[in-house]
Amino acid sequence: KNQVEQSPQSLIILEGKNCTLQCNYTVSPFSNLRWYKQDTGRGPVSLTIMTFSENTKSNGRYTATLDADTKQSSLHITASQLSDSASYICVVSGVNAGNMLTFGGGTRLMVKP
Amino acid sequence: DAMVIQNPRYQVTQFGKPVTLSCSQTLNHNVMYWYQQKSSQAPKLLFHYYDKDFNNEADTPDNFQSRRPNTSFCFLDIRSPGLGDAAMYLCATHRTGESSYEQYFGPGTRLTVT
């Protein structure tokens, strides 16, 4: 069964600090992995998408890594801001899935001043 | 510019009273999805349209129906909402064949059932 697990479930950090969110998946054969940011009461917004051949991708202060061998990904947030408070969702698509997505449970990040 | 638009953003309906949520897109994407997201949970796919072909997830209740009159619009009909149907409903779109694999999500409609 395709699964995506994220850790931690929730995280509180101080403004300006860095943090790293983890994602492990069992989706196979693998097509691509996405990280989404979802503000409370809003739809998910794409941060990064990585395919099998990519092992890192950045979007401003967000840097995602992918290890397709160990089926792990991380999202690193640098110099956090209050506006980074949101849920971060790891989503994986399989090659034969018709672009169907397997969602992780998300990490709820709270950045405090 | 808004690409995936959902209306209304907030909907309150009574137990058992039919309700329709709408989604429109300006991307000319051929695939449209409806997800249900309950508090602190991941979005759950209800169904999707691949062009005009409707694809229902096996565990989507019969209470949920969908219509796609044209490429741009897709509707979610809940025939007899129950208290358990209160959730955020997300619409997403995708164009097959795009190398970016991107699915674009709308802002969601928050449904409250009283």
CSV table of C-alpha atoms in Angstrom, one decimal:
chain,number,residue,atom,x,y,z
A,1,LYS,CA,0.0,0.0,0.0
A,2,ASN,CA,1.3,3.4,-0.9
A,3,GLN,CA,2.0,5.5,2.2
A,4,VAL,CA,3.6,8.8,3.0
A,5,GLU,CA,4.6,9.5,6.6
A,6,GLN,CA,5.8,12.9,7.9
A,7,SER,CA,7.5,13.9,11.1
A,8,PRO,CA,7.2,15.6,13.4
A,9,GLN,CA,3.4,16.1,13.4
A,10,SER,CA,3.9,19.5,14.9
A,11,LEU,CA,6.8,21.9,15.6
A,12,ILE,CA,7.2,25.2,17.3
A,13,ILE,CA,10.3,27.3,16.6
A,14,LEU,CA,11.3,30.9,17.3
A,15,GLU,CA,11.4,33.4,14.5
A,16,GLY,CA,14.7,33.5,12.7
A,17,LYS,CA,15.6,29.9,13.5
A,18,ASN,CA,16.0,27.1,10.9
A,19,CYS,CA,14.0,23.8,10.9
A,20,THR,CA,13.8,20.6,8.9
A,21,LEU,CA,10.8,18.5,8.2
A,22,GLN,CA,10.9,14.9,7.3
A,23,CYS,CA,9.0,12.7,4.8
A,24,ASN,CA,9.3,9.0,4.2
A,25,TYR,CA,7.3,7.2,1.5
A,26,THR,CA,6.6,3.8,0.2
A,27,VAL,CA,5.1,4.8,-3.2
A,28,SER,CA,6.5,2.6,-5.9
A,29,PRO,CA,7.3,3.0,-8.7
A,30,PHE,CA,8.1,6.6,-7.9
A,31,SER,CA,7.3,9.5,-10.2
A,32,ASN,CA,7.7,12.7,-8.2
A,33,LEU,CA,7.5,14.2,-4.7
A,34,ARG,CA,6.0,17.6,-3.9
A,35,TRP,CA,6.0,19.7,-0.8
A,36,TYR,CA,3.0,22.0,-0.3
A,37,LYS,CA,2.4,24.8,2.2
A,38,GLN,CA,-1.1,25.0,3.4
A,39,ASP,CA,-2.2,28.1,5.5
A,40,THR,CA,-5.1,27.5,7.8
A,41,GLY,CA,-8.4,27.7,5.8
A,42,ARG,CA,-6.6,27.9,2.5
A,43,GLY,CA,-5.8,25.5,-0.3
A,44,PRO,CA,-2.3,23.9,-0.6
A,45,VAL,CA,0.3,25.9,-2.5
A,46,SER,CA,3.2,24.1,-4.2
A,47,LEU,CA,6.7,24.8,-2.9
A,48,THR,CA,8.8,22.3,-4.8
A,49,ILE,CA,8.4,19.3,-7.1
A,50,MET,CA,11.2,16.8,-7.5
A,51,THR,CA,11.5,13.8,-9.9
A,52,PHE,CA,13.6,10.7,-9.5
A,53,SER,CA,16.7,12.4,-10.9
A,54,GLU,CA,16.6,15.4,-8.7
A,55,ASN,CA,18.1,15.4,-5.2
A,56,THR,CA,17.7,19.0,-4.2
A,57,LYS,CA,15.5,21.9,-5.1
A,58,SER,CA,15.2,25.4,-3.6
A,59,ASN,CA,12.4,27.9,-3.5
A,60,GLY,CA,13.6,31.0,-1.7
A,61,ARG,CA,14.1,30.0,2.0
A,62,TYR,CA,12.7,26.6,1.3
A,63,THR,CA,15.1,23.8,0.3
A,64,ALA,CA,13.8,20.3,-0.4
A,65,THR,CA,16.0,17.2,-0.7
A,66,LEU,CA,15.2,13.8,-2.0
A,67,ASP,CA,16.9,10.4,-1.6
A,68,ALA,CA,15.1,8.1,-3.9
A,69,ASP,CA,17.2,5.1,-2.7
A,70,THR,CA,16.0,5.4,0.9
A,71,LYS,CA,12.7,6.9,-0.1
A,72,GLN,CA,13.2,9.9,2.1
A,73,SER,CA,12.7,13.7,1.6
A,74,SER,CA,13.3,16.7,3.8
A,75,LEU,CA,12.1,20.3,3.7
A,76,HIS,CA,14.5,22.8,5.2
A,77,ILE,CA,13.3,26.2,6.1
A,78,THR,CA,16.0,28.9,6.7
A,79,ALA,CA,15.6,32.0,8.8
A,80,SER,CA,12.0,31.3,9.6
A,81,GLN,CA,9.4,34.0,9.5
A,82,LEU,CA,6.0,34.4,11.3
A,83,SER,CA,4.4,33.8,7.9
A,84,ASP,CA,5.9,30.4,7.7
A,85,SER,CA,3.4,29.2,10.3
A,86,ALA,CA,1.3,26.7,8.3
A,87,SER,CA,1.0,23.0,7.6
A,88,TYR,CA,3.6,21.5,5.3
A,89,ILE,CA,2.4,18.5,3.3
A,90,CYS,CA,4.6,16.0,1.5
A,91,VAL,CA,2.8,14.4,-1.5
A,92,VAL,CA,4.1,11.6,-3.7
A,93,SER,CA,2.9,10.5,-7.1
A,94,GLY,CA,3.6,7.0,-8.5
A,95,VAL,CA,4.4,6.3,-12.2
A,96,ASN,CA,1.3,4.2,-12.7
A,97,ALA,CA,-1.0,6.3,-10.6
A,98,GLY,CA,-2.4,8.5,-13.3
A,99,ASN,CA,-1.2,11.5,-11.4
A,100,MET,CA,-3.1,10.4,-8.3
A,101,LEU,CA,-1.4,11.7,-5.2
A,102,THR,CA,-0.6,10.1,-1.9
A,103,PHE,CA,-0.7,12.7,0.8
A,104,GLY,CA,1.3,12.7,4.0
A,105,GLY,CA,-0.4,13.8,7.2
A,106,GLY,CA,1.4,17.1,7.3
A,107,THR,CA,3.6,18.9,9.8
A,108,ARG,CA,2.0,21.7,11.6
A,109,LEU,CA,4.7,24.5,12.0
A,110,MET,CA,4.2,27.4,14.3
A,111,VAL,CA,6.8,30.2,14.3
A,112,LYS,CA,6.7,32.3,17.4
A,113,PRO,CA,8.2,35.8,17.8
B,1,ASP,CA,-4.4,36.1,-11.1
B,2,ALA,CA,-6.6,33.5,-9.7
B,3,MET,CA,-6.2,30.2,-11.7
B,4,VAL,CA,-8.5,27.8,-9.7
B,5,ILE,CA,-11.5,29.6,-8.2
B,6,GLN,CA,-13.9,28.1,-5.7
B,7,ASN,CA,-17.2,29.5,-4.7
B,8,PRO,CA,-18.4,30.1,-2.2
B,9,ARG,CA,-15.4,30.2,0.2
B,10,TYR,CA,-17.7,29.5,3.1
B,11,GLN,CA,-20.9,27.6,3.0
B,12,VAL,CA,-23.4,26.8,5.8
B,13,THR,CA,-26.1,24.3,5.1
B,14,GLN,CA,-28.6,22.5,7.2
B,15,PHE,CA,-28.5,18.8,7.9
B,16,GLY,CA,-30.1,17.0,4.9
B,17,LYS,CA,-30.4,20.1,2.7
B,18,PRO,CA,-28.7,19.7,-0.7
B,19,VAL,CA,-25.7,21.9,-1.3
B,20,THR,CA,-23.6,22.6,-4.4
B,21,LEU,CA,-20.0,23.7,-4.4
B,22,SER,CA,-18.4,25.1,-7.5
B,23,CYS,CA,-14.9,25.2,-9.0
B,24,SER,CA,-13.7,27.0,-12.1
B,25,GLN,CA,-10.3,27.2,-13.7
B,26,THR,CA,-8.7,29.5,-16.2
B,27,LEU,CA,-5.8,27.1,-17.0
B,28,ASN,CA,-7.6,24.9,-19.6
B,29,HIS,CA,-6.5,21.8,-17.7
B,30,ASN,CA,-8.2,18.6,-18.8
B,31,VAL,CA,-8.2,16.9,-15.3
B,32,MET,CA,-10.1,18.3,-12.3
B,33,TYR,CA,-10.2,16.8,-8.9
B,34,TRP,CA,-12.3,17.1,-5.8
B,35,TYR,CA,-10.8,16.5,-2.4
B,36,GLN,CA,-12.3,16.5,1.1
B,37,GLN,CA,-10.1,17.6,3.9
B,38,LYS,CA,-11.2,17.4,7.5
B,39,SER,CA,-9.5,19.2,10.3
B,40,SER,CA,-5.8,18.3,10.8
B,41,GLN,CA,-6.0,15.5,8.2
B,42,ALA,CA,-4.6,15.1,4.7
B,43,PRO,CA,-6.9,15.8,1.7
B,44,LYS,CA,-8.9,12.7,0.6
B,45,LEU,CA,-9.6,12.3,-3.1
B,46,LEU,CA,-13.4,12.0,-3.7
B,47,PHE,CA,-13.4,11.8,-7.5
B,48,HIS,CA,-11.8,13.3,-10.6
B,49,TYR,CA,-12.6,14.0,-14.2
B,50,TYR,CA,-10.2,13.1,-16.9
B,51,ASP,CA,-11.6,15.2,-19.7
B,52,LYS,CA,-15.3,14.2,-19.6
B,53,ASP,CA,-14.6,10.8,-18.0
B,54,PHE,CA,-15.8,10.6,-14.4
B,55,ASN,CA,-13.7,8.5,-12.0
B,56,ASN,CA,-15.2,7.8,-8.6
B,57,GLU,CA,-13.0,6.7,-5.7
B,58,ALA,CA,-14.2,3.4,-4.3
B,59,ASP,CA,-14.9,4.7,-0.8
B,60,THR,CA,-16.6,8.0,-1.9
B,61,PRO,CA,-20.2,7.9,-0.5
B,62,ASP,CA,-23.1,7.9,-2.9
B,63,ASN,CA,-24.2,11.1,-1.2
B,64,PHE,CA,-21.5,12.9,-3.2
B,65,GLN,CA,-22.0,13.6,-6.9
B,66,SER,CA,-20.2,15.7,-9.4
B,67,ARG,CA,-20.8,17.4,-12.7
B,68,ARG,CA,-18.5,18.9,-15.2
B,69,PRO,CA,-20.5,20.7,-17.9
B,70,ASN,CA,-17.4,22.0,-19.7
B,71,THR,CA,-13.6,22.2,-19.3
B,72,SER,CA,-13.6,25.2,-17.1
B,73,PHE,CA,-16.3,24.2,-14.5
B,74,CYS,CA,-16.8,21.4,-12.1
B,75,PHE,CA,-19.4,21.1,-9.4
B,76,LEU,CA,-19.6,19.0,-6.2
B,77,ASP,CA,-23.2,18.2,-5.1
B,78,ILE,CA,-23.9,16.8,-1.7
B,79,ARG,CA,-27.4,15.5,-1.8
B,80,SER,CA,-28.1,15.1,1.9
B,81,PRO,CA,-25.3,16.6,4.0
B,82,GLY,CA,-24.7,15.0,7.3
B,83,LEU,CA,-22.7,16.5,10.3
B,84,GLY,CA,-19.8,14.3,9.2
B,85,ASP,CA,-19.6,16.0,5.9
B,86,ALA,CA,-18.4,19.3,7.5
B,87,ALA,CA,-15.0,19.8,6.0
B,88,MET,CA,-12.9,21.8,3.6
B,89,TYR,CA,-13.5,20.9,0.0
B,90,LEU,CA,-10.6,21.4,-2.3
B,91,CYS,CA,-10.7,21.5,-6.1
B,92,ALA,CA,-7.5,20.9,-8.1
B,93,THR,CA,-6.6,20.8,-11.7
B,94,HIS,CA,-3.9,19.2,-13.9
B,95,ARG,CA,-3.0,19.0,-17.5
B,96,THR,CA,-1.8,15.6,-18.6
B,97,GLY,CA,1.4,15.5,-20.5
B,98,GLU,CA,2.9,18.4,-18.7
B,99,SER,CA,6.4,17.7,-17.5
B,100,SER,CA,5.9,19.8,-14.3
B,101,TYR,CA,3.4,17.3,-13.0
B,102,GLU,CA,1.8,20.2,-11.1
B,103,GLN,CA,-1.6,20.0,-9.6
B,104,TYR,CA,-3.0,23.5,-8.9
B,105,PHE,CA,-5.3,23.8,-5.9
B,106,GLY,CA,-8.1,26.2,-5.3
B,107,PRO,CA,-8.5,28.1,-2.0
B,108,GLY,CA,-11.2,25.6,-0.8
B,109,THR,CA,-14.7,25.9,0.4
B,110,ARG,CA,-15.3,25.5,4.1
B,111,LEU,CA,-18.6,23.6,4.6
B,112,THR,CA,-20.4,23.8,7.9
B,113,VAL,CA,-23.5,21.6,8.5
B,114,THR,CA,-25.9,22.7,11.2
